[in-house]
Amino acid sequence: MRSQRVAVWGLGGHAIRNILPALAATNGVELYGVCSRTESTVGSCAQKWNCKGWTEPEPMLIDKNVDIIFLATPIGLHFEHGMRVLAAAKHFWCEKPLTCRLTDTLELLELSRSKRVSVCEGHMYLHHPQFRRILDYVRGGSVGRVVSIGCRFGIPRLEQETFRSDPLRGGGALFDVGCYPVSAIEALFPDQQMEVSYAVIGTREGSAVDTDGHAIIALSNAVRVHLEWRINCAYRNEIDIWGEKGSIFSDKVFSKSPDHVPEFRLRNAQGVEKTEYGSTGDHFSLMLQYFLGTVSDMESAEEERSRIARRAEVLERIARGAGYPVNRRQGE
Ligand SMILES: NC(=O)c1ccc[n+]([C@@H]2O[C@H](COP(=O)([O-])OP(=O)(O)OC[C@H]3O[C@@H](n4cnc5c(N)ncnc54)[C@H](OP(=O)(O)O)[C@@H]3O)[C@@H](O)[C@H]2O)c1
């Protein structure tokens, strides 16, 4: 199969730092072009990566050489931009989360089916050897039957002003960081029902967006899950899995640099601890390789759609449970 030509839409910090280098480093994909409204950014990226540059999306959308559009615009614009990508019958790879509300996500998924193109959601850490190893521990019964999971993701205040402080562009802790712990639980237990027993979402004084949240989820296999997420606070990025025969703790489970060596603190039933180490990896590149599989294999594409839908269902249940306004979107 020839390389798939990818155009990246939205040249913010994330695309420039992580996605463009990962596209250049991944076999099977070719960075064909970049699109953003800021002419100087488009010019410098097109020059650096020797690719096309557009300051308007239309020429990118009608370019027959573009197979895939990787969307890295603000979260609150993903639905509107995603509809345009799919209407142009391009494969649609999108930053997390796909949209801010379940009905929008389902609409995009349905349109992708009718256009026979893939939709993928950028939860890169799921493809890192660290998370693969956590899956192996749990599925291999290392801790016996899992009874409880605690998972936290929180990030300090960012220096640069981005869409994150604007509720109409999808800013806020739930969509920016809360989506990670939710996706981890979905990946660990893809066959279980997830009932949100308790959810609270907070907005610290002076913030236009939600700054923190906590949810308790009861899985149909009786696992109890405690999720917590925050922005503008000290960094936490961890998972703690408690089973009948032992437990596992791992730090930097979501965001990390490619040279991060994963550590797994394993405790046996008596609480005796040992540490095991995992492999490094560039999760963005590994994610792109996984996404490529959804272009050629309809079954993988459908599996990714159903995982995106399950994550969106839980996020929406959390939002509704906490009384959070799920219907906000730019222009409404
Ligand atoms: N997986 C990860 O590790 C990770 C990390 C960070 C962020 N992300 C995700 O990546 C996406 C972008 O995040 P970011 O941190 O890069 O944000 P950002 O710095 O605000 O960049 C987003 C870019 O989108 C463009 N944009 C802004 N408003 C727009 C509009 N109305 N129409 C079209 N384009 C617009 C802007 O470029 P122009 O002004 O040039 O158009 C902006 O630079 C988000 O979905 C976020 O959740 C993922």
mmCIF file with all atom_site columns, N, CA and C in Angstrom, residues 302-330:
data_model
loop_
_atom_site.group_PDB
_atom_site.id
_atom_site.type_symbol
_atom_site.label_atom_id
_atom_site.label_alt_id
_atom_site.label_comp_id
_atom_site.label_asym_id
_atom_site.label_entity_id
_atom_site.label_seq_id
_atom_site.pdbx_PDB_ins_code
_atom_site.Cartn_x
_atom_site.Cartn_y
_atom_site.Cartn_z
_atom_site.occupancy
_atom_site.B_iso_or_equiv
_atom_site.pdbx_formal_charge
_atom_site.auth_seq_id
_atom_site.auth_comp_id
_atom_site.auth_asym_id
_atom_site.auth_atom_id
_atom_site.pdbx_PDB_model_num
ATOM 1  N N  . GLU A 1 302 ? -14.450 0.012  12.714 1.00 0.00 ? 302 GLU A N  1
ATOM 2  C CA . GLU A 1 302 ? -15.703 -0.070 13.470 1.00 0.00 ? 302 GLU A CA 1
ATOM 3  C C  . GLU A 1 302 ? -15.413 -0.223 14.966 1.00 0.00 ? 302 GLU A C  1
ATOM 4  N N  . GLU A 1 303 ? -14.344 -0.958 15.271 1.00 0.00 ? 303 GLU A N  1
ATOM 5  C CA . GLU A 1 303 ? -13.969 -1.112 16.692 1.00 0.00 ? 303 GLU A CA 1
ATOM 6  C C  . GLU A 1 303 ? -13.590 0.240  17.290 1.00 0.00 ? 303 GLU A C  1
ATOM 7  N N  . GLU A 1 304 ? -12.821 1.030  16.546 1.00 0.00 ? 304 GLU A N  1
ATOM 8  C CA . GLU A 1 304 ? -12.443 2.363  17.039 1.00 0.00 ? 304 GLU A CA 1
ATOM 9  C C  . GLU A 1 304 ? -13.691 3.238  17.222 1.00 0.00 ? 304 GLU A C  1
ATOM 10 N N  . ARG A 1 305 ? -14.641 3.132  16.264 1.00 0.00 ? 305 ARG A N  1
ATOM 11 C CA . ARG A 1 305 ? -15.882 3.921  16.414 1.00 0.00 ? 305 ARG A CA 1
ATOM 12 C C  . ARG A 1 305 ? -16.594 3.543  17.707 1.00 0.00 ? 305 ARG A C  1
ATOM 13 N N  . SER A 1 306 ? -16.662 2.232  17.995 1.00 0.00 ? 306 SER A N  1
ATOM 14 C CA . SER A 1 306 ? -17.440 1.838  19.168 1.00 0.00 ? 306 SER A CA 1
ATOM 15 C C  . SER A 1 306 ? -16.723 2.243  20.458 1.00 0.00 ? 306 SER A C  1
ATOM 16 N N  . ARG A 1 307 ? -15.396 2.289  20.426 1.00 0.00 ? 307 ARG A N  1
ATOM 17 C CA . ARG A 1 307 ? -14.674 2.742  21.616 1.00 0.00 ? 307 ARG A CA 1
ATOM 18 C C  . ARG A 1 307 ? -14.873 4.245  21.824 1.00 0.00 ? 307 ARG A C  1
ATOM 19 N N  . ILE A 1 308 ? -14.858 4.992  20.732 1.00 0.00 ? 308 ILE A N  1
ATOM 20 C CA . ILE A 1 308 ? -15.089 6.445  20.830 1.00 0.00 ? 308 ILE A CA 1
ATOM 21 C C  . ILE A 1 308 ? -16.489 6.694  21.415 1.00 0.00 ? 308 ILE A C  1
ATOM 22 N N  . ALA A 1 309 ? -17.472 5.925  20.935 1.00 0.00 ? 309 ALA A N  1
ATOM 23 C CA . ALA A 1 309 ? -18.848 6.111  21.404 1.00 0.00 ? 309 ALA A CA 1
ATOM 24 C C  . ALA A 1 309 ? -18.955 5.784  22.893 1.00 0.00 ? 309 ALA A C  1
ATOM 25 N N  . ARG A 1 310 ? -18.288 4.713  23.334 1.00 0.00 ? 310 ARG A N  1
ATOM 26 C CA . ARG A 1 310 ? -18.360 4.342  24.755 1.00 0.00 ? 310 ARG A CA 1
ATOM 27 C C  . ARG A 1 310 ? -17.732 5.423  25.646 1.00 0.00 ? 310 ARG A C  1
ATOM 28 N N  . ARG A 1 311 ? -16.594 5.959  25.202 1.00 0.00 ? 311 ARG A N  1
ATOM 29 C CA . ARG A 1 311 ? -15.957 7.031  25.999 1.00 0.00 ? 311 ARG A CA 1
ATOM 30 C C  . ARG A 1 311 ? -16.895 8.244  26.076 1.00 0.00 ? 311 ARG A C  1
ATOM 31 N N  . ALA A 1 312 ? -17.496 8.570  24.929 1.00 0.00 ? 312 ALA A N  1
ATOM 32 C CA . ALA A 1 312 ? -18.371 9.755  24.886 1.00 0.00 ? 312 ALA A CA 1
ATOM 33 C C  . ALA A 1 312 ? -19.600 9.554  25.779 1.00 0.00 ? 312 ALA A C  1
ATOM 34 N N  . GLU A 1 313 ? -20.105 8.322  25.822 1.00 0.00 ? 313 GLU A N  1
ATOM 35 C CA . GLU A 1 313 ? -21.276 8.046  26.678 1.00 0.00 ? 313 GLU A CA 1
ATOM 36 C C  . GLU A 1 313 ? -20.933 8.294  28.146 1.00 0.00 ? 313 GLU A C  1
ATOM 37 N N  . VAL A 1 314 ? -19.750 7.813  28.562 1.00 0.00 ? 314 VAL A N  1
ATOM 38 C CA . VAL A 1 314 ? -19.374 7.981  29.969 1.00 0.00 ? 314 VAL A CA 1
ATOM 39 C C  . VAL A 1 314 ? -19.124 9.455  30.286 1.00 0.00 ? 314 VAL A C  1
ATOM 40 N N  . LEU A 1 315 ? -18.431 10.152 29.375 1.00 0.00 ? 315 LEU A N  1
ATOM 41 C CA . LEU A 1 315 ? -18.187 11.586 29.611 1.00 0.00 ? 315 LEU A CA 1
ATOM 42 C C  . LEU A 1 315 ? -19.514 12.338 29.755 1.00 0.00 ? 315 LEU A C  1
ATOM 43 N N  . GLU A 1 316 ? -20.467 11.968 28.913 1.00 0.00 ? 316 GLU A N  1
ATOM 44 C CA . GLU A 1 316 ? -21.755 12.673 28.969 1.00 0.00 ? 316 GLU A CA 1
ATOM 45 C C  . GLU A 1 316 ? -22.505 12.324 30.265 1.00 0.00 ? 316 GLU A C  1
ATOM 46 N N  . ARG A 1 317 ? -22.422 11.057 30.686 1.00 0.00 ? 317 ARG A N  1
ATOM 47 C CA . ARG A 1 317 ? -23.083 10.690 31.949 1.00 0.00 ? 317 ARG A CA 1
ATOM 48 C C  . ARG A 1 317 ? -22.457 11.432 33.122 1.00 0.00 ? 317 ARG A C  1
ATOM 49 N N  . ILE A 1 318 ? -21.136 11.577 33.083 1.00 0.00 ? 318 ILE A N  1
ATOM 50 C CA . ILE A 1 318 ? -20.460 12.330 34.153 1.00 0.00 ? 318 ILE A CA 1
ATOM 51 C C  . ILE A 1 318 ? -20.954 13.779 34.129 1.00 0.00 ? 318 ILE A C  1
ATOM 52 N N  . ALA A 1 319 ? -20.959 14.363 32.932 1.00 0.00 ? 319 ALA A N  1
ATOM 53 C CA . ALA A 1 319 ? -21.376 15.769 32.811 1.00 0.00 ? 319 ALA A CA 1
ATOM 54 C C  . ALA A 1 319 ? -22.810 15.947 33.306 1.00 0.00 ? 319 ALA A C  1
ATOM 55 N N  . ARG A 1 320 ? -23.687 15.071 32.866 1.00 0.00 ? 320 ARG A N  1
ATOM 56 C CA . ARG A 1 320 ? -25.091 15.200 33.281 1.00 0.00 ? 320 ARG A CA 1
ATOM 57 C C  . ARG A 1 320 ? -25.240 14.950 34.779 1.00 0.00 ? 320 ARG A C  1
ATOM 58 N N  . GLY A 1 321 ? -24.532 13.938 35.285 1.00 0.00 ? 321 GLY A N  1
ATOM 59 C CA . GLY A 1 321 ? -24.594 13.607 36.713 1.00 0.00 ? 321 GLY A CA 1
ATOM 60 C C  . GLY A 1 321 ? -24.137 14.776 37.563 1.00 0.00 ? 321 GLY A C  1
ATOM 61 N N  . ALA A 1 322 ? -23.201 15.549 37.044 1.00 0.00 ? 322 ALA A N  1
ATOM 62 C CA . ALA A 1 322 ? -22.652 16.676 37.812 1.00 0.00 ? 322 ALA A CA 1
ATOM 63 C C  . ALA A 1 322 ? -23.393 17.978 37.511 1.00 0.00 ? 322 ALA A C  1
ATOM 64 N N  . GLY A 1 323 ? -24.413 17.903 36.649 1.00 0.00 ? 323 GLY A N  1
ATOM 65 C CA . GLY A 1 323 ? -25.159 19.117 36.310 1.00 0.00 ? 323 GLY A CA 1
ATOM 66 C C  . GLY A 1 323 ? -24.365 20.077 35.457 1.00 0.00 ? 323 GLY A C  1
ATOM 67 N N  . TYR A 1 324 ? -23.452 19.547 34.670 1.00 0.00 ? 324 TYR A N  1
ATOM 68 C CA . TYR A 1 324 ? -22.573 20.378 33.829 1.00 0.00 ? 324 TYR A CA 1
ATOM 69 C C  . TYR A 1 324 ? -23.264 20.632 32.493 1.00 0.00 ? 324 TYR A C  1
ATOM 70 N N  . PRO A 1 325 ? -23.239 21.867 31.975 1.00 0.00 ? 325 PRO A N  1
ATOM 71 C CA . PRO A 1 325 ? -23.972 22.145 30.725 1.00 0.00 ? 325 PRO A CA 1
ATOM 72 C C  . PRO A 1 325 ? -23.295 21.493 29.510 1.00 0.00 ? 325 PRO A C  1
ATOM 73 N N  . VAL A 1 326 ? -23.850 20.368 29.062 1.00 0.00 ? 326 VAL A N  1
ATOM 74 C CA . VAL A 1 326 ? -23.226 19.632 27.960 1.00 0.00 ? 326 VAL A CA 1
ATOM 75 C C  . VAL A 1 326 ? -23.530 20.217 26.596 1.00 0.00 ? 326 VAL A C  1
ATOM 76 N N  . ASN A 1 327 ? -24.451 21.156 26.545 1.00 0.00 ? 327 ASN A N  1
ATOM 77 C CA . ASN A 1 327 ? -24.892 21.610 25.223 1.00 0.00 ? 327 ASN A CA 1
ATOM 78 C C  . ASN A 1 327 ? -24.192 22.848 24.722 1.00 0.00 ? 327 ASN A C  1
ATOM 79 N N  . ARG A 1 328 ? -23.123 23.263 25.420 1.00 0.00 ? 328 ARG A N  1
ATOM 80 C CA . ARG A 1 328 ? -22.446 24.471 24.967 1.00 0.00 ? 328 ARG A CA 1
ATOM 81 C C  . ARG A 1 328 ? -21.572 24.174 23.761 1.00 0.00 ? 328 ARG A C  1
ATOM 82 N N  . ARG A 1 329 ? -21.650 25.056 22.811 1.00 0.00 ? 329 ARG A N  1
ATOM 83 C CA . ARG A 1 329 ? -20.765 24.941 21.659 1.00 0.00 ? 329 ARG A CA 1
ATOM 84 C C  . ARG A 1 329 ? -20.684 26.321 21.032 1.00 0.00 ? 329 ARG A C  1
ATOM 85 N N  . GLN A 1 330 ? -19.588 26.606 20.336 1.00 0.00 ? 330 GLN A N  1
ATOM 86 C CA . GLN A 1 330 ? -19.454 27.934 19.747 1.00 0.00 ? 330 GLN A CA 1
ATOM 87 C C  . GLN A 1 330 ? -20.631 28.201 18.812 1.00 0.00 ? 330 GLN A C  1
#
